[in-house]
């Protein structure tokens, strides 16, 4: 049998098997080609990629001509050298190599593909038969041939993956070049030796910016042309850059607008669009782009009354229902009222609020209070005016109404308001008004001989005579209005308004001072300007506090006069109570003044808040004095009964504490006995001392006897407390006609606790239920008092929170103190000044600190305030001092 020589004729495999073998052989040759070619082609392709990156970034164009040529020659040389080195000794794969790859990838041994083309050298029939069997086995193995995927092994030659970086650079350069990529590649291979640099490509941009009041977004025009609709008053901007030629022109219906040069190759033009037409951009006689623009005119807004204007259902307001709309949004709305009797008079303008944003459609109803206007009570003609962002106005129709007016009961106030109306109807007729004012002033008994009122009337009369200006009449009308209000409300009303204004002014000044202090604390050292500002703020605070002090004094005097005048027969006026009020409030104002001097606005604000609470409690307490005596007596009796409930809660809590102590003592004794037993068991060899054992045996009966005596004593106390609760339930039922359910549950729980204590059992659970029921019963008593007598004993008032009378945690306790604190015989802080019979109180319910405590506290406060006023100290120390001062 011959070796592996060339295939002899007649030794070829069958036709089907031969075709399959040829196909696999071709694929194996291709795989071998890729494995050999790709590692050789990678250096060449990498150089081409670098050249593409440089060319697409247009870097060669920045070089002079000779350097550009050297760059090209260098790239070409590197490319040729890399190609020669890579493809040196390269040969295409042959069939034998393909067959070896197939056999290797398929895991075949003994070269079965060669057996198909070989033949035996002899003609022995037995040898031929054996050879045929060998060929059949080889053919069977050929059907399992695998080609395998190509493995060029490039990662081993490029471990840092530079091929990916080159590919990413090419993609990024293509993105940067954009549509200029072909032109940049052409410029990269064609050096320029002379002449100007190439002209950049032409770029045209056009956009329209609508007016700001429309809220519309800018409209960008297509450079290829087209049509667009824009609001009137829009701003057109066209930008042209690149290309060759002179500055372009902007044509709008044959009206030319020149472009403004930004640089040698960039131009811009702007124009306002008031009407539409054909818009074109021309350059050197050629049209670069054109558009058809339509301008949408801005329509004026529309406004109308949704309903006829009339008086508001409640109060003295004037109801003005309206509805308005605009194509781009409403910017303003107002109502103009003209006096029907004098249409030529200047109108009364009332600004009406609009919804937030620029609403295109809106409706609403305004209710301004015009009762203080000189036209109140007179017929007027109303008109609405709506304004849009462009300044255009829409007007509604006219509607008539009578302005609501305030009713006056004081006769002099009625006459002054009548004079005020006559001056509104006929301002030139001053003589009748002057005579009426003289007649009112001639009868001072009609306004209680009030000097202020008389002087105001004389001033108004003199102005009507002397001052001939047209503005003098409205000024006189304002004087008459103030006098009428003062007469109608009384002195206490005027002083209350003045007090409120003084409080608001002081609060604003304190807020500003606190803000400035926080800003100054953020800085390490205050500048001279800041120190000057702090001094001015402190002076302003001193002035505001003095104004508040004067307003408080005047208001207290007015309240005292009113109370004495209204209740002269029923309740005599107590000047001592007024002195106590002034003394307490004077102390508060002094503290505010001291805090303002030392630069502590937060403490001054705290004192102001306490002062306001005192004023509120004072007014409510004095109103309470005018209550029905019988009703007040019942209310005070009910409050005393709630105080009894509070005392019961306290006593029940004490008994519960004793029960807990007994239980804990018993547990400790049992634990001690158990420990002693364990010790005796462990130390059974050492018997206990007989004397100690005898003492222990004697101590146990003594402890049991004391515990039993305590239980019997608590049982007696529980029985007495239960009897007192029963009497209280009967008295409260007689007073209000109802017994709180919680008190009934407390009585049942007390009975169970009494039985448990008598039998030597654990009474803690029953005592806890009794305590909880007492608290609930106190709240129910407060609610019943609320329904029976109202909050703070006044009829007709709304029901308040029962916690105000019963307290949060201790029913019938705090509420009682608060209610009593506002009643007769107590100052605004709830401290008793005298009893209900007018006798002086001994102060048994007030704990007065010792003189040493007061002196030490005062010295600490003074030292802290002194250090807190030194603003040059560190911010942390000042903050710590402020926290300490807040605790005093």
mmCIF file of N, CA and C in Angstrom, residues 5 13 20 59 102 196 216 244 254 355 384 419 435 458 503 533 589 685 717 722 748 800 815 835 846 874:
data_model
loop_
_atom_site.group_PDB
_atom_site.id
_atom_site.type_symbol
_atom_site.label_atom_id
_atom_site.label_comp_id
_atom_site.label_asym_id
_atom_site.label_seq_id
_atom_site.Cartn_x
_atom_site.Cartn_y
_atom_site.Cartn_z
ATOM 1 N N UNK A 5 0.742 9.934 -1.045
ATOM 2 C CA UNK A 5 1.100 10.689 -2.233
ATOM 3 C C UNK A 5 -0.078 11.375 -2.820
ATOM 4 N N UNK A 13 -13.326 10.300 -3.740
ATOM 5 C CA UNK A 13 -14.522 9.856 -3.024
ATOM 6 C C UNK A 13 -15.755 9.987 -3.896
ATOM 7 N N UNK A 20 -19.364 18.041 -0.721
ATOM 8 C CA UNK A 20 -19.356 18.530 0.661
ATOM 9 C C UNK A 20 -17.945 18.813 1.134
ATOM 10 N N UNK A 59 -7.440 69.639 10.633
ATOM 11 C CA UNK A 59 -6.146 70.105 11.132
ATOM 12 C C UNK A 59 -5.143 70.360 10.010
ATOM 13 N N UNK A 102 -9.338 21.295 8.989
ATOM 14 C CA UNK A 102 -10.569 20.540 9.205
ATOM 15 C C UNK A 102 -10.326 19.369 10.131
ATOM 16 N N UNK A 196 -6.534 83.096 -0.306
ATOM 17 C CA UNK A 196 -7.223 83.168 0.985
ATOM 18 C C UNK A 196 -7.722 81.784 1.397
ATOM 19 N N UNK A 216 -46.062 83.253 24.698
ATOM 20 C CA UNK A 216 -45.844 82.265 23.651
ATOM 21 C C UNK A 216 -44.350 82.033 23.452
ATOM 22 N N UNK A 244 -19.919 84.062 0.604
ATOM 23 C CA UNK A 244 -19.168 85.161 0.028
ATOM 24 C C UNK A 244 -20.116 86.250 -0.432
ATOM 25 N N UNK A 254 -41.080 94.569 0.089
ATOM 26 C CA UNK A 254 -40.241 95.523 -0.657
ATOM 27 C C UNK A 254 -39.628 96.598 0.220
ATOM 28 N N UNK A 355 -57.280 86.331 38.894
ATOM 29 C CA UNK A 355 -56.627 85.057 39.258
ATOM 30 C C UNK A 355 -55.147 85.106 38.943
ATOM 31 N N UNK A 384 -66.887 98.634 34.291
ATOM 32 C CA UNK A 384 -65.702 97.787 34.419
ATOM 33 C C UNK A 384 -64.748 98.065 33.271
ATOM 34 N N UNK A 419 -74.536 116.235 56.513
ATOM 35 C CA UNK A 419 -73.743 117.339 55.956
ATOM 36 C C UNK A 419 -72.708 116.796 54.968
ATOM 37 N N UNK A 435 -73.292 126.545 58.237
ATOM 38 C CA UNK A 435 -74.313 126.883 59.215
ATOM 39 C C UNK A 435 -74.727 125.648 60.032
ATOM 40 N N UNK A 458 -65.111 122.996 64.805
ATOM 41 C CA UNK A 458 -64.658 124.353 64.503
ATOM 42 C C UNK A 458 -63.615 124.357 63.388
ATOM 43 N N UNK A 503 -49.610 98.549 68.890
ATOM 44 C CA UNK A 503 -49.101 97.178 69.007
ATOM 45 C C UNK A 503 -48.539 96.678 67.687
ATOM 46 N N UNK A 533 -26.771 101.862 62.899
ATOM 47 C CA UNK A 533 -28.114 101.361 62.601
ATOM 48 C C UNK A 533 -28.735 100.723 63.831
ATOM 49 N N UNK A 589 -44.171 96.888 80.235
ATOM 50 C CA UNK A 589 -43.560 97.842 79.303
ATOM 51 C C UNK A 589 -42.144 98.197 79.722
ATOM 52 N N UNK A 685 -24.660 23.719 106.704
ATOM 53 C CA UNK A 685 -23.748 23.206 107.724
ATOM 54 C C UNK A 685 -23.499 24.238 108.811
ATOM 55 N N UNK A 717 -60.171 56.115 104.327
ATOM 56 C CA UNK A 717 -60.037 57.300 103.474
ATOM 57 C C UNK A 717 -60.814 57.120 102.175
ATOM 58 N N UNK A 722 -65.385 58.531 98.864
ATOM 59 C CA UNK A 722 -66.565 58.101 98.102
ATOM 60 C C UNK A 722 -67.816 58.836 98.590
ATOM 61 N N UNK A 748 -68.399 53.675 91.572
ATOM 62 C CA UNK A 748 -68.350 52.223 91.562
ATOM 63 C C UNK A 748 -66.921 51.709 91.761
ATOM 64 N N UNK A 800 -67.134 77.113 73.469
ATOM 65 C CA UNK A 800 -65.701 76.997 73.300
ATOM 66 C C UNK A 800 -65.228 75.613 73.642
ATOM 67 N N UNK A 815 -58.861 74.925 84.524
ATOM 68 C CA UNK A 815 -59.961 75.720 84.001
ATOM 69 C C UNK A 815 -60.594 76.570 85.062
ATOM 70 N N UNK A 835 -61.294 89.645 97.749
ATOM 71 C CA UNK A 835 -62.340 88.630 97.625
ATOM 72 C C UNK A 835 -63.613 89.277 97.107
ATOM 73 N N UNK A 846 -50.751 82.366 96.992
ATOM 74 C CA UNK A 846 -49.607 82.868 96.233
ATOM 75 C C UNK A 846 -48.349 82.681 97.060
ATOM 76 N N UNK A 874 -18.084 86.466 70.912
ATOM 77 C CA UNK A 874 -18.305 85.449 69.867
ATOM 78 C C UNK A 874 -19.781 85.096 69.740
#
